[in-house]
């Protein structure tokens, strides 16, 4: 594939991720509730995963050789729902039932939704689940990969580090963890609440192969996720530097948007920001 074709495809994926941002805001506005900024920080990663990386389709969600994806930061469920809908796992009508009475689309990741492997939301558990799934794949001699997305705020949970030690001990090179390092959590910055840096050095000392990337660069995300295992016999850790509230000017780096619903005026500004971003992408392709 030529460099020009790859660049054009990267632009289209970036445009899709920009449109997903508006869908996330629409979802939260319609429901009157939701985790806004953390969904916006990880949506580029999810878009690349489902567009290019994961060996799974809506028709193969029960096939043993399928890749597995675990969203450990389960409160950022709006991003996952809109990406699943875009990939055909959910219908648009079903997506519109988010947080309504009787709907399976609740405010944290749940297995009741097609395409979701594990329920999450109690932070710090996703990596342990992914380790177990990866170990089972090794024992069953299946060549699937397990991808897990963590928030940097949940790294204060001790179970994360127990799982990290276990993954290296069992040489789980079929496991890829991604940290959405947006540097904020519900009550403030991760540095103030429980500083987990230096992340790269810590995971490397546990026996992981570590890469740090721009978590909003489609090319960087694709390249990192396409070259796994980074080291044979070692689990892969991708530390993705992201911006909480990414793509919406007044939300970026503002902790108030961890859990908040935009007003009509704020929604109009978000639309303008997204339209401007799409125009910029298309003009610079």
Coordinates of C-alpha atoms in Angstrom, one line a residue:
X1 CA 0.0 0.0 0.0
X2 CA 1.4 3.4 -1.0
X3 CA 2.2 6.1 1.5
X4 CA -0.5 8.3 -0.1
X5 CA -3.2 5.7 0.4
X6 CA -2.2 5.1 4.0
X7 CA -2.2 8.8 4.7
X8 CA -5.7 9.2 3.1
X9 CA -7.0 6.3 5.1
X10 CA -5.5 7.8 8.3
X11 CA -7.4 11.0 7.6
X12 CA -10.7 9.1 7.1
X13 CA -10.2 7.3 10.4
X14 CA -9.4 10.6 12.1
X15 CA -12.5 12.1 10.6
X16 CA -14.5 9.1 11.9
X17 CA -13.1 9.6 15.4
X18 CA -14.0 13.3 15.2
X19 CA -17.6 12.4 14.3
X20 CA -17.7 9.9 17.2
X21 CA -16.8 12.7 19.5
X22 CA -20.1 14.5 18.6
X23 CA -22.0 11.2 18.9
X24 CA -20.6 10.8 22.5
X25 CA -21.8 14.3 23.3
X26 CA -25.2 13.5 21.8
X27 CA -25.5 10.3 23.8
X28 CA -24.7 12.1 27.0
X29 CA -27.0 15.0 26.3
X30 CA -29.8 12.7 25.4
X31 CA -29.4 10.7 28.6
X32 CA -28.6 13.7 30.8
X33 CA -25.7 11.9 32.3
X34 CA -22.3 10.3 31.5
X35 CA -18.6 10.5 31.6
X36 CA -17.6 13.0 29.0
X37 CA -14.0 13.9 29.0
X38 CA -12.6 10.4 29.6
X39 CA -14.6 9.1 26.7
X40 CA -13.1 11.8 24.5
X41 CA -9.6 11.0 25.5
X42 CA -9.7 7.4 24.4
X43 CA -11.9 7.5 21.3
X44 CA -9.0 7.7 18.8
X45 CA -7.6 4.6 20.3
X46 CA -10.9 2.7 20.1
X47 CA -11.4 3.8 16.5
X48 CA -8.1 2.4 15.4
X49 CA -8.7 -0.8 17.3
X50 CA -12.0 -1.5 15.7
X51 CA -11.1 -0.1 12.2
X52 CA -7.7 -1.8 11.8
X53 CA -6.5 -4.0 14.6
X54 CA -9.0 -6.3 16.2
X55 CA -9.6 -9.6 14.5
X56 CA -13.3 -9.7 15.2
X57 CA -16.5 -8.8 13.5
X58 CA -20.2 -8.7 14.6
X59 CA -20.5 -12.2 13.0
X60 CA -17.5 -13.7 14.9
X61 CA -18.1 -12.4 18.5
X62 CA -18.4 -16.0 19.7
X63 CA -15.6 -17.6 17.7
X64 CA -12.8 -19.0 19.8
X65 CA -10.0 -17.6 17.6
X66 CA -11.3 -14.0 17.8
X67 CA -9.3 -11.2 19.4
X68 CA -10.5 -10.0 22.8
X69 CA -10.9 -6.4 23.9
X70 CA -11.4 -5.4 27.6
X71 CA -12.2 -1.8 28.5
X72 CA -10.9 -1.6 32.1
X73 CA -11.8 2.1 32.4
X74 CA -15.4 1.1 32.2
X75 CA -16.9 4.5 33.0
X76 CA -15.8 5.7 29.5
X77 CA -18.5 3.5 28.1
X78 CA -20.0 6.1 25.8
X79 CA -16.9 6.0 23.6
X80 CA -17.1 2.2 23.4
X81 CA -20.8 2.3 22.6
X82 CA -20.5 4.7 19.7
X83 CA -17.6 2.9 18.2
X84 CA -19.4 -0.5 18.5
X85 CA -22.4 1.1 16.8
X86 CA -20.1 2.4 14.0
X87 CA -18.6 -1.0 13.5
X88 CA -22.1 -2.7 13.3
X89 CA -22.3 -4.4 16.7
X90 CA -25.2 -2.1 17.7
X91 CA -28.1 -0.5 15.8
X92 CA -28.6 3.2 15.9
X93 CA -32.0 2.8 17.5
X94 CA -30.5 0.7 20.2
X95 CA -27.7 3.2 20.8
X96 CA -30.5 5.8 21.4
X97 CA -31.7 3.8 24.4
X98 CA -28.6 4.6 26.5
X99 CA -29.5 4.9 30.2
X100 CA -33.2 4.5 29.6
X101 CA -35.2 2.2 31.8
X102 CA -34.9 -1.4 30.7
X103 CA -32.0 -0.8 28.3
X104 CA -28.9 -2.9 28.3
X105 CA -26.8 0.2 27.5
X106 CA -26.0 1.2 31.1
X107 CA -23.4 3.6 32.4
X108 CA -20.6 1.1 32.7
X109 CA -19.4 -1.6 30.4
X110 CA -21.6 -4.7 30.5
X111 CA -21.5 -8.1 28.7
X112 CA -25.2 -7.7 27.9
X113 CA -24.2 -5.5 24.9
X114 CA -23.1 -7.3 21.7
X115 CA -19.3 -7.3 21.2
X116 CA -18.4 -6.6 24.8
X117 CA -16.3 -9.4 26.4
X118 CA -16.4 -8.5 30.1
X119 CA -18.3 -6.2 32.4
X120 CA -16.1 -3.5 34.0
X121 CA -16.4 -0.4 36.0
X122 CA -14.9 -1.2 39.4
X123 CA -11.5 0.2 38.5
X124 CA -8.4 -1.9 38.6
X125 CA -9.9 -5.3 37.5
X126 CA -9.6 -5.2 33.7
X127 CA -5.9 -6.1 33.5
X128 CA -6.4 -9.1 35.7
X129 CA -9.3 -10.3 33.4
X130 CA -7.1 -9.8 30.4
X131 CA -4.2 -11.7 32.0
X132 CA -6.5 -14.7 32.6
X133 CA -7.9 -14.6 29.1
X134 CA -4.4 -14.4 27.6
X135 CA -3.2 -17.2 29.7
X136 CA -6.2 -19.3 28.6
X137 CA -5.3 -18.6 25.0
X138 CA -1.7 -19.8 25.5
X139 CA -2.9 -23.0 27.3
X140 CA -5.5 -23.7 24.6
X141 CA -3.0 -23.0 21.8
X142 CA -5.2 -20.3 20.2
X143 CA -3.5 -17.4 18.5
X144 CA -5.9 -14.6 19.5
X145 CA -4.6 -11.4 21.1
X146 CA -6.1 -9.7 24.2
X147 CA -6.1 -5.9 24.3
X148 CA -7.0 -4.0 27.4
X149 CA -7.5 -0.2 27.9
X150 CA -6.7 1.3 31.3
X151 CA -7.1 4.8 32.6
X152 CA -4.1 6.3 34.4
X153 CA -6.2 7.1 37.4
X154 CA -6.9 3.4 38.0
X155 CA -3.2 2.6 38.2
X156 CA -3.4 3.4 41.9
X157 CA -5.2 0.1 42.4
X158 CA -2.8 -2.6 43.6
X159 CA -4.5 -5.3 41.6
X160 CA -3.1 -3.6 38.4
X161 CA 0.5 -4.3 39.5
X162 CA -0.2 -7.8 40.7
X163 CA -1.6 -8.5 37.2
X164 CA 1.4 -6.8 35.6
X165 CA 3.7 -9.1 37.5
X166 CA 1.7 -12.1 36.6
X167 CA 1.6 -11.3 32.9
X168 CA 5.4 -11.0 32.7
X169 CA 5.9 -14.2 34.8
X170 CA 3.8 -16.2 32.3
X171 CA 5.4 -14.5 29.3
X172 CA 2.1 -13.4 27.9
X173 CA 3.2 -11.9 24.6
X174 CA -0.4 -12.2 23.3
X175 CA -1.4 -9.4 25.8
X176 CA -1.4 -5.7 24.9
X177 CA -2.3 -3.2 27.5
X178 CA -2.9 0.5 26.7
X179 CA -2.9 3.2 29.3
X180 CA -5.0 6.3 28.4
X181 CA -2.6 8.7 30.1
X182 CA -4.7 11.9 30.2
X183 CA -3.3 12.8 33.6
X184 CA -6.6 13.4 35.3
X185 CA -9.2 11.5 37.3
X186 CA -12.5 12.4 38.9
X187 CA -11.1 14.5 41.8
X188 CA -8.0 16.1 40.2
X189 CA -4.7 15.3 38.5
X190 CA -3.2 11.9 38.9
X191 CA 0.1 13.5 40.0
X192 CA -1.7 15.1 42.9
X193 CA -3.9 12.2 44.0
X194 CA -1.6 9.2 43.5
X195 CA 1.4 9.8 41.3
X196 CA 2.2 6.6 39.3
X197 CA 5.0 8.0 37.2
X198 CA 7.4 7.1 35.8
X199 CA 5.1 4.6 34.1
X200 CA 7.4 3.4 31.4
X201 CA 10.2 2.6 33.8
X202 CA 7.8 0.9 36.2
X203 CA 6.2 -1.4 33.7
X204 CA 9.6 -2.2 32.1
X205 CA 10.9 -3.2 35.6
X206 CA 8.0 -5.6 35.8
X207 CA 9.1 -7.3 32.6
X208 CA 6.9 -5.6 30.0
X209 CA 8.0 -4.3 26.6
X210 CA 7.0 -0.6 26.8
X211 CA 6.2 2.0 24.2
X212 CA 5.1 5.6 24.6
X213 CA 3.0 7.2 21.8
X214 CA 0.8 10.2 21.0
X215 CA -2.6 8.8 21.8
X216 CA -4.4 11.1 19.3
X217 CA -2.2 10.3 16.3
X218 CA -3.9 7.7 14.1
X219 CA -0.6 6.7 12.5
X220 CA 1.2 6.3 15.9
X221 CA -1.7 4.3 17.4
X222 CA -1.9 2.1 14.3
X223 CA 1.9 1.5 14.2
X224 CA 2.1 0.6 17.8
X225 CA -0.9 -1.8 17.9
X226 CA 0.2 -3.4 14.6
X227 CA 3.6 -4.4 15.8
X228 CA 2.8 -6.7 18.7
X229 CA 4.3 -8.5 20.4
X230 CA 6.9 -5.8 20.6
X231 CA 9.2 -8.3 22.1
X232 CA 8.7 -12.1 22.0
X233 CA 8.0 -13.6 25.4
X234 CA 6.9 -10.3 26.9
X235 CA 3.5 -8.5 27.3
X236 CA 3.3 -5.2 25.5
X237 CA 2.5 -1.9 27.3
X238 CA 1.5 1.1 25.2
X239 CA 1.4 4.3 27.2
X240 CA -0.7 6.7 25.1
X241 CA -0.4 10.4 26.0
X242 CA -3.9 11.9 25.6
X243 CA -5.8 15.0 26.5
X244 CA -8.9 14.7 28.7
X245 CA -11.8 16.2 26.8
X246 CA -9.8 16.0 23.6
X247 CA -11.3 17.7 20.5
X248 CA -13.6 20.2 22.4
X249 CA -11.8 23.4 23.2
X250 CA -13.4 24.3 26.5
X251 CA -13.3 20.7 27.8
X252 CA -9.6 20.0 27.3
X253 CA -7.6 19.7 30.6
X254 CA -10.7 20.8 32.6
X255 CA -11.5 18.4 35.4
X256 CA -15.1 19.7 35.6
X257 CA -15.9 17.7 32.4
X258 CA -15.1 14.3 33.9
X259 CA -18.9 14.0 34.5
X260 CA -21.0 16.8 33.2
X261 CA -23.6 17.5 30.4
X262 CA -23.1 20.4 27.9
X263 CA -25.6 23.2 27.8
X264 CA -27.1 24.2 24.4
X265 CA -24.5 26.9 24.0
X266 CA -21.7 24.6 24.9
X267 CA -23.1 22.0 22.5
X268 CA -23.0 24.5 19.6
X269 CA -19.3 25.3 20.4
X270 CA -18.5 21.6 20.4
X271 CA -20.2 21.2 17.0
X272 CA -18.1 24.1 15.7
X273 CA -14.9 22.6 17.1
X274 CA -15.6 19.3 15.4
X275 CA -16.6 20.8 12.1
X276 CA -13.4 22.9 12.1
X277 CA -11.3 19.8 13.0
X278 CA -12.8 17.8 10.1
X279 CA -12.2 20.7 7.7
X280 CA -8.6 20.9 8.9
X281 CA -8.0 17.2 8.4
X282 CA -9.4 17.2 4.9
X283 CA -7.5 20.3 3.9
X284 CA -4.1 18.9 5.1
X285 CA -4.5 15.4 3.6

